[in-house]
Amino acid sequence: MELLIQLGIFLFLLSVGYLFGTNIEKRHYRSIREREESIREIPTTMFKRPLKQPGTIVKSELVMGSVVISVDYFKRFVAGLRNFFGGNVRAYETLVDRARREAVLRLKESCPTATQIVNLRIETSSISKSDKKGTVGSVEVLAYATAVTYRK
Amino acid sequence: MEFDSRLPQDNVNVSHEAPFKEFVVLVTGMLALALGVYFILGFMVDFAIQYIPAKQELALSKMIKWEQPKADKYVEETRYLQDIVDDLQERCVSLPFPVQVHIIDTPDVNAVALPGGTILVYAGLLRQMKTENELAFVLGHELGHFKNRDHLRGMGRALVLLTMSVLFLGSDSGMGEVILNSVEFVEVKFSQNQELNADKVGLHANQCRYGHVTGSGDFFKKMVQEEEKGDIFENFLASHPSSVTRIHAIDSLALESGYEQGDLTDLKFKWEES
């Protein structure tokens, strides 16, 4: 009986994690796509120097965007199983992808008047590495770059 | 260099497979693996128990906690049952340790062999007994569990389950406690095959004690009639093979072994309704 209750709780958490996680992910991706489309006109590169363009630089500043995204119960369970057998942890791929793109988006949104963004760097770190009970498994992505503004 | 601002058509960084499919594949694989390990380890337990000395068995039995029966209310009856068990042990079923009988005053129609050499007989079962032969058969059956080392088997399986739960789910998953506290572990539920094998020992014991096997299956014959009713016998049936199966098994074994029929022995006490 106790076993059944535990199994029930586990399945409940699993389905809640799946339903909410999938829903949130879908909405996030929709938002990411829309915002990427609206802000894509600002050239963003990893180059040290700005792309050649007419005019003179009047402003250059450090810009940052960071995001922390948590993994849901379902993803964590699937990844745990994957841990056992090995192979691509597909469950976490969307998590990191969303975090990366969201961080870059926030960075670009922080300087909407910039002409160019150069020297873009992306750093990833996991928050609470241990998978002990009570800790939250989440990923932080930090994007930083130099925003350059030109005037003709 | 001209800057061309276009978004990529396809996201190559994520797999487009449904996450649920991966979940199903992984869980199925895990379950298959767990089952395989459980069966292999189970067979290894069955193989290993014949090499465990009796001393070790007793030491292991002490690890299991069970409720100590209260001071016996039925002194006379308990002594009578104890005499039968002692006689069976001495002449018919040799065990490396002494066995104690206790009567539990509940209406359950059941008898339980606890690890370490204790037999609990419930009052409800005694109430059903009409002859000494069927009583001796039940006691012989419980001795059979000791002889076949069914407790070690049960403990071994529980240990396998425990190890696997720690291995797959981690030591703090709470599953270990569930397994340790489960009724199966304390009272040790035996498989149907183990019950039938214990029946064999009981039958041999009756032949040895009385020189015949008449009355051995009488209890089950009563059970067949009661099986449809289901009330008080449910408890007993939950952990045992169907009575018809057992009667057939007993009859065919008696025939094979060339056991004879004889006169029934009366019970030395009359169970008073309380």
Coordinates of C-alpha atoms in Angstrom, one line a residue:
Chain A
M1 CA 0.0 0.0 0.0
E2 CA 2.8 2.4 1.0
L3 CA 4.5 1.4 -2.1
L4 CA 1.5 2.2 -4.2
I5 CA 1.2 5.7 -2.6
Q6 CA 4.8 6.4 -3.3
L7 CA 4.4 5.3 -6.9
G8 CA 1.3 7.4 -7.2
I9 CA 3.1 10.5 -5.9
F10 CA 6.0 9.9 -8.2
L11 CA 3.7 9.5 -11.3
F12 CA 1.8 12.6 -10.3
L13 CA 5.0 14.6 -10.0
L14 CA 6.1 13.2 -13.3
S15 CA 3.0 14.1 -15.2
V16 CA 2.8 17.6 -13.6
G17 CA 6.4 18.1 -14.6
Y18 CA 5.7 16.9 -18.1
L19 CA 2.5 19.0 -18.7
F20 CA 3.8 22.2 -17.2
G21 CA 7.4 21.8 -18.5
T22 CA 6.1 21.2 -22.1
N23 CA 3.7 24.1 -21.9
I24 CA 6.2 26.5 -20.6
E25 CA 8.8 25.4 -23.1
K26 CA 6.4 25.9 -26.0
R27 CA 5.5 29.4 -24.9
H28 CA 9.1 30.3 -24.3
Y29 CA 10.1 29.1 -27.8
R30 CA 7.3 31.1 -29.3
S31 CA 8.4 34.2 -27.5
I32 CA 12.1 33.6 -28.4
R33 CA 11.3 33.3 -32.1
E34 CA 9.2 36.5 -32.2
R35 CA 11.8 38.6 -30.3
E36 CA 14.6 37.2 -32.4
E37 CA 12.7 38.3 -35.5
S38 CA 12.0 41.7 -34.2
I39 CA 15.6 42.5 -33.1
R40 CA 17.6 40.7 -35.8
E41 CA 18.5 44.0 -37.6
I42 CA 21.3 44.8 -35.1
P43 CA 24.4 43.0 -36.4
T44 CA 25.9 40.8 -33.7
T45 CA 29.3 39.2 -34.1
M46 CA 32.0 37.5 -32.2
F47 CA 34.7 39.7 -33.9
K48 CA 37.0 41.8 -31.9
R49 CA 36.5 44.9 -34.1
P50 CA 33.2 46.2 -35.5
L51 CA 32.2 45.6 -39.1
K52 CA 33.2 48.4 -41.4
Q53 CA 30.5 51.0 -41.7
P54 CA 30.2 54.7 -42.4
G55 CA 30.3 57.2 -39.6
T56 CA 32.2 57.5 -36.3
I57 CA 31.8 55.6 -33.1
V58 CA 30.3 57.8 -30.4
K59 CA 29.6 55.2 -27.7
S60 CA 30.8 51.8 -26.8
E61 CA 29.7 50.0 -23.7
L62 CA 29.7 46.6 -22.0
V63 CA 26.3 44.9 -22.2
M64 CA 25.2 41.8 -20.5
G65 CA 22.2 39.4 -20.5
S66 CA 21.8 36.5 -18.2
V67 CA 19.0 34.0 -17.5
V68 CA 18.5 31.1 -15.1
I69 CA 16.2 28.3 -16.3
S70 CA 15.2 25.3 -14.2
V71 CA 14.7 21.8 -15.3
D72 CA 11.3 20.2 -14.7
Y73 CA 10.7 16.9 -12.8
F74 CA 10.0 15.0 -16.0
K75 CA 13.2 16.1 -17.7
R76 CA 15.3 15.5 -14.7
F77 CA 14.0 12.0 -14.4
V78 CA 14.6 11.2 -18.1
A79 CA 18.1 12.7 -17.9
G80 CA 18.7 10.6 -14.8
L81 CA 17.8 7.4 -16.7
R82 CA 20.0 8.6 -19.6
N83 CA 22.8 9.0 -17.0
F84 CA 22.6 5.2 -16.6
F85 CA 22.7 4.1 -20.2
G86 CA 24.7 7.0 -21.7
G87 CA 24.2 8.8 -24.9
N88 CA 22.8 12.3 -25.8
V89 CA 20.9 13.9 -23.0
R90 CA 18.2 15.1 -25.3
A91 CA 16.0 16.2 -22.4
Y92 CA 18.5 18.9 -21.5
E93 CA 19.2 20.1 -25.1
T94 CA 16.1 22.4 -25.3
L95 CA 16.9 23.7 -21.8
V96 CA 20.4 24.9 -22.7
D97 CA 19.2 26.1 -26.1
R98 CA 16.5 28.2 -24.6
A99 CA 18.8 29.6 -22.0
R100 CA 21.5 30.6 -24.6
R101 CA 19.1 32.3 -26.9
E102 CA 17.2 34.1 -24.1
A103 CA 20.5 35.4 -22.7
V104 CA 21.5 36.8 -26.1
L105 CA 18.1 38.3 -26.6
R106 CA 18.2 40.0 -23.2
L107 CA 21.6 41.4 -24.0
K108 CA 20.4 42.8 -27.3
E109 CA 17.2 44.2 -25.8
S110 CA 19.3 46.0 -23.2
C111 CA 20.8 48.2 -25.9
P112 CA 18.1 48.7 -28.6
T113 CA 19.8 51.9 -30.0
A114 CA 23.2 50.3 -30.6
T115 CA 24.4 50.0 -34.2
Q116 CA 26.5 46.9 -33.7
I117 CA 27.2 44.3 -31.0
V118 CA 30.7 42.9 -31.2
N119 CA 32.8 40.5 -29.2
L120 CA 29.9 38.5 -28.0
R121 CA 30.8 35.8 -25.4
I122 CA 28.6 33.2 -23.8
E123 CA 29.2 31.5 -20.5
T124 CA 27.3 28.6 -19.0
S125 CA 27.2 27.4 -15.5
S126 CA 25.0 25.0 -13.6
I127 CA 23.4 26.1 -10.4
S128 CA 23.4 23.4 -7.7
K129 CA 25.3 20.6 -9.3
S130 CA 24.4 18.0 -6.8
D131 CA 21.2 16.0 -7.5
K132 CA 20.4 15.6 -3.8
K133 CA 16.8 16.0 -2.6
G134 CA 15.6 19.6 -2.1
T135 CA 18.1 21.3 -4.4
V136 CA 17.1 22.8 -7.7
G137 CA 18.8 21.8 -10.8
S138 CA 19.1 24.8 -13.1
V139 CA 21.3 26.3 -15.7
E140 CA 22.6 29.9 -15.9
V141 CA 23.7 31.4 -19.2
L142 CA 25.5 34.7 -19.2
A143 CA 26.1 36.6 -22.5
Y144 CA 28.3 39.6 -22.6
A145 CA 29.5 41.8 -25.4
T146 CA 30.4 45.3 -26.5
A147 CA 27.6 47.5 -27.9
V148 CA 28.9 50.1 -30.3
T149 CA 26.9 53.1 -31.5
Y150 CA 27.9 55.0 -34.7
R151 CA 26.9 58.4 -35.8
K152 CA 27.0 59.6 -39.4
Chain B
M1 CA 31.8 42.2 -46.0
E2 CA 28.1 42.7 -46.2
F3 CA 26.1 41.9 -43.1
D4 CA 23.0 39.8 -43.9
S5 CA 20.6 39.5 -41.0
R6 CA 18.7 36.2 -41.3
L7 CA 17.6 33.8 -38.8
P8 CA 18.5 30.1 -39.3
Q9 CA 15.8 28.0 -40.8
D10 CA 16.3 25.0 -38.5
N11 CA 17.5 24.6 -35.0
V12 CA 20.3 22.1 -35.1
N13 CA 21.0 22.2 -31.4
V14 CA 18.0 20.4 -30.2
S15 CA 16.6 16.9 -31.2
H16 CA 13.2 17.0 -32.7
E17 CA 12.2 13.7 -31.2
A18 CA 9.3 13.7 -28.8
P19 CA 10.7 13.6 -25.2
F20 CA 7.9 11.2 -24.2
K21 CA 9.3 8.6 -26.7
E22 CA 12.7 8.8 -25.0
F23 CA 11.1 8.4 -21.7
V24 CA 9.2 5.2 -22.7
V25 CA 12.3 3.7 -24.3
L26 CA 14.5 4.4 -21.3
V27 CA 11.9 3.2 -18.7
T28 CA 11.3 0.0 -20.6
G29 CA 15.0 -0.6 -20.8
M30 CA 15.4 0.1 -17.2
L31 CA 12.6 -2.2 -16.2
A32 CA 13.8 -5.0 -18.4
L33 CA 17.3 -4.6 -16.9
A34 CA 15.9 -4.6 -13.3
L35 CA 13.8 -7.6 -13.9
G36 CA 16.7 -9.5 -15.4
V37 CA 19.0 -8.7 -12.5
Y38 CA 16.3 -9.6 -10.0
F39 CA 15.7 -13.0 -11.6
I40 CA 19.4 -13.8 -11.9
L41 CA 20.1 -12.7 -8.3
G42 CA 17.0 -14.6 -7.2
F43 CA 18.4 -17.8 -8.7
M44 CA 21.7 -17.1 -7.1
V45 CA 20.0 -16.7 -3.7
D46 CA 18.2 -20.1 -4.2
F47 CA 21.6 -21.6 -5.0
A48 CA 23.4 -20.0 -2.2
I49 CA 21.0 -20.8 0.7
Q50 CA 21.9 -24.4 0.8
Y51 CA 25.4 -23.5 1.9
I52 CA 24.4 -21.2 4.7
P53 CA 24.9 -22.9 8.1
A54 CA 22.1 -23.1 10.6
K55 CA 23.9 -20.9 13.0
Q56 CA 24.0 -18.1 10.4
E57 CA 20.4 -18.6 9.6
L58 CA 19.4 -18.0 13.3
A59 CA 21.6 -14.9 13.5
L60 CA 20.0 -13.6 10.3
S61 CA 16.5 -14.3 11.6
K62 CA 17.2 -12.2 14.7
M63 CA 17.5 -9.2 12.4
I64 CA 13.9 -9.4 11.5
K65 CA 11.6 -7.7 14.0
W66 CA 8.2 -9.1 14.7
E67 CA 5.7 -8.7 17.5
Q68 CA 6.5 -11.1 20.3
P69 CA 3.3 -13.0 21.2
K70 CA 1.9 -12.2 24.5
A71 CA 1.9 -14.8 27.3
D72 CA -0.1 -17.7 26.1
K73 CA -3.6 -17.8 27.3
Y74 CA -4.0 -21.4 26.3
V75 CA -1.3 -23.2 28.3
E76 CA -2.7 -26.7 27.9
E77 CA -3.4 -26.4 24.2
T78 CA 0.0 -24.8 23.6
R79 CA 1.7 -27.7 25.3
Y80 CA -0.3 -30.2 23.3
L81 CA 0.8 -28.5 20.0
Q82 CA 4.3 -28.2 21.3
D83 CA 4.4 -32.0 22.0
I84 CA 3.2 -32.8 18.5
V85 CA 5.9 -30.4 17.0
D86 CA 8.6 -31.9 19.3
D87 CA 7.6 -35.4 18.3
L88 CA 7.6 -34.5 14.6
Q89 CA 11.0 -32.8 14.9
E90 CA 12.5 -35.8 16.8
R91 CA 11.3 -38.5 14.5
C92 CA 10.2 -37.1 11.2
V93 CA 11.4 -33.6 10.2
S94 CA 15.0 -33.0 11.4
L95 CA 15.8 -29.4 11.9
P96 CA 19.1 -27.9 13.3
F97 CA 17.2 -25.8 15.8
P98 CA 14.3 -26.1 18.2
V99 CA 10.8 -24.8 17.2
Q100 CA 8.5 -23.0 19.5
V101 CA 4.7 -23.0 19.1
H102 CA 2.5 -20.1 20.2
I103 CA -1.3 -19.7 20.0
I104 CA -2.6 -16.3 19.0
D105 CA -6.1 -15.5 20.1
T106 CA -7.5 -14.1 17.0
P107 CA -10.2 -15.5 14.7
D108 CA -7.8 -15.7 11.7
V109 CA -7.7 -19.1 10.0
N110 CA -4.0 -19.3 9.6
A111 CA -0.7 -20.5 10.9
V112 CA 2.6 -18.7 10.3
A113 CA 6.2 -19.9 10.5
L114 CA 8.4 -17.1 11.6
P115 CA 12.1 -17.0 10.9
G116 CA 14.2 -18.4 13.7
G117 CA 12.0 -21.3 14.7
T118 CA 8.6 -19.9 15.9
I119 CA 5.3 -21.2 14.7
L120 CA 2.2 -19.0 15.4
V121 CA -1.1 -20.8 15.3
Y122 CA -4.2 -18.6 15.2
A123 CA -7.2 -19.6 17.3
G124 CA -9.5 -19.5 14.3
L125 CA -7.5 -22.3 12.7
L126 CA -7.7 -24.5 15.8
R127 CA -11.5 -24.0 15.8
Q128 CA -11.6 -25.6 12.4
M129 CA -9.6 -28.7 13.4
K130 CA -11.5 -31.9 14.0
T131 CA -8.8 -34.5 14.2
E132 CA -5.2 -34.6 15.4
N133 CA -4.2 -35.8 11.9
E134 CA -5.1 -32.6 10.2
L135 CA -3.6 -30.5 13.0
A136 CA -0.3 -32.5 12.7
F137 CA -0.4 -31.9 9.0
V138 CA -0.6 -28.1 9.4
L139 CA 2.2 -28.2 12.0
G140 CA 4.3 -30.4 9.7
H141 CA 3.6 -28.0 6.9
E142 CA 5.0 -25.1 8.9
L143 CA 8.1 -27.3 9.9
G144 CA 8.4 -27.9 6.2
H145 CA 9.0 -24.1 5.7
F146 CA 11.9 -24.3 8.2
K147 CA 13.2 -27.5 6.5
N148 CA 13.1 -26.0 3.0
R149 CA 14.7 -22.8 4.4
D150 CA 12.0 -20.7 2.9
H151 CA 12.7 -17.8 5.2
L152 CA 16.3 -17.5 3.9
R153 CA 14.9 -17.6 0.4
G154 CA 12.4 -14.7 1.3
M155 CA 15.1 -12.7 3.1
G156 CA 17.5 -13.2 0.2
R157 CA 14.9 -11.9 -2.3
A158 CA 14.2 -9.0 0.0
L159 CA 17.9 -8.3 0.2
V160 CA 18.1 -8.4 -3.6
L161 CA 15.2 -5.9 -3.8
L162 CA 16.8 -3.7 -1.3
T163 CA 20.2 -3.7 -3.0
M164 CA 18.5 -2.9 -6.3
S165 CA 16.4 -0.1 -5.0
V166 CA 19.6 1.5 -3.6
L167 CA 21.5 0.9 -6.8
F168 CA 18.8 2.3 -9.1
L169 CA 17.0 4.8 -7.0
G170 CA 19.7 5.9 -4.5
S171 CA 19.9 5.3 -0.8
D172 CA 17.7 8.2 0.2
S173 CA 14.8 7.4 -2.1
G174 CA 12.8 6.0 0.8
M175 CA 12.2 2.7 -1.1
G176 CA 14.5 0.8 1.2
E177 CA 12.4 1.6 4.2
V178 CA 9.3 0.6 2.3
I179 CA 10.8 -2.8 1.5
L180 CA 12.1 -3.4 5.0
N181 CA 8.8 -2.5 6.6
S182 CA 6.7 -4.3 4.1
V183 CA 4.6 -7.2 5.4
E184 CA 6.2 -9.5 2.9
F185 CA 9.5 -9.1 4.6
V186 CA 8.3 -9.5 8.2
E187 CA 5.9 -12.3 7.8
V188 CA 7.7 -13.6 4.7
K189 CA 5.2 -14.4 2.1
F190 CA 6.0 -17.7 0.4
S191 CA 5.5 -18.5 -3.2
Q192 CA 2.9 -21.1 -4.2
N193 CA 5.6 -23.5 -5.1
Q194 CA 7.1 -23.2 -1.6
E195 CA 3.7 -23.8 -0.1
L196 CA 3.3 -27.0 -2.1
N197 CA 6.8 -28.2 -1.1
A198 CA 5.9 -27.5 2.5
D199 CA 2.8 -29.6 2.0
K200 CA 5.0 -32.5 1.0
V201 CA 7.0 -32.3 4.2
G202 CA 3.7 -32.2 6.1
L203 CA 2.5 -35.3 4.4
H204 CA 5.7 -37.2 4.9
A205 CA 5.6 -36.1 8.6
N206 CA 2.0 -37.5 9.0
Q207 CA 3.0 -40.8 7.4
C208 CA 5.9 -41.0 9.7
R209 CA 4.0 -40.1 12.9
Y210 CA 0.8 -42.1 12.3
G211 CA 1.9 -44.7 9.8
H212 CA -0.8 -43.4 7.4
V213 CA -1.9 -40.1 5.8
T214 CA -5.6 -40.2 6.3
G215 CA -7.0 -36.8 7.3
S216 CA -4.0 -34.9 6.1
G217 CA -6.0 -33.0 3.5
D218 CA -9.2 -32.7 5.5
F219 CA -8.5 -29.1 6.3
F220 CA -8.4 -28.2 2.7
K221 CA -11.5 -30.1 1.9
K222 CA -13.3 -27.8 4.4
M223 CA -11.6 -24.9 2.7
V224 CA -13.0 -25.9 -0.7
Q225 CA -16.5 -25.6 0.7
E226 CA -15.7 -22.3 2.3
E227 CA -13.8 -20.8 -0.6
E228 CA -17.0 -19.5 -2.3
K229 CA -18.1 -17.8 0.9
G230 CA -14.8 -16.1 1.2
D231 CA -15.3 -14.3 4.6
I232 CA -12.9 -15.6 7.3
F233 CA -10.8 -17.6 4.9
E234 CA -9.8 -14.7 2.7
N235 CA -6.8 -14.1 4.9
F236 CA -5.6 -17.6 4.5
L237 CA -6.3 -17.8 0.8
A238 CA -4.5 -14.6 0.0
S239 CA -1.1 -16.1 0.5
H240 CA -1.8 -19.8 -0.4
P241 CA -2.5 -21.8 -3.5
S242 CA -6.1 -22.8 -4.1
S243 CA -7.2 -25.7 -1.9
V244 CA -8.2 -27.8 -4.8
T245 CA -4.7 -27.7 -6.2
R246 CA -3.3 -28.6 -2.9
I247 CA -5.7 -31.6 -2.3
H248 CA -4.7 -32.9 -5.8
A249 CA -1.0 -32.5 -5.1
I250 CA -1.4 -34.2 -1.7
D251 CA -3.4 -37.1 -3.1
S252 CA -1.1 -37.8 -6.0
L253 CA 2.0 -37.6 -3.8
A254 CA 0.4 -40.0 -1.3
L255 CA -0.4 -42.4 -4.2
E256 CA 3.2 -42.1 -5.6
S257 CA 4.8 -42.7 -2.3
G258 CA 2.5 -45.7 -1.6
Y259 CA 1.2 -44.2 1.6
E260 CA -1.7 -46.0 3.2
Q261 CA -5.0 -44.9 4.8
G262 CA -5.7 -45.6 8.5
D263 CA -7.8 -44.6 11.5
L264 CA -8.0 -41.0 12.5
T265 CA -6.7 -39.9 15.9
D266 CA -9.0 -37.6 18.0
L267 CA -7.9 -34.3 19.2
K268 CA -6.8 -34.2 22.9
F269 CA -8.7 -31.0 23.6
K270 CA -12.0 -29.6 22.6
W271 CA -11.7 -26.0 21.5
E272 CA -14.0 -23.9 23.6
E273 CA -15.8 -21.0 21.9
S274 CA -14.8 -17.9 23.6

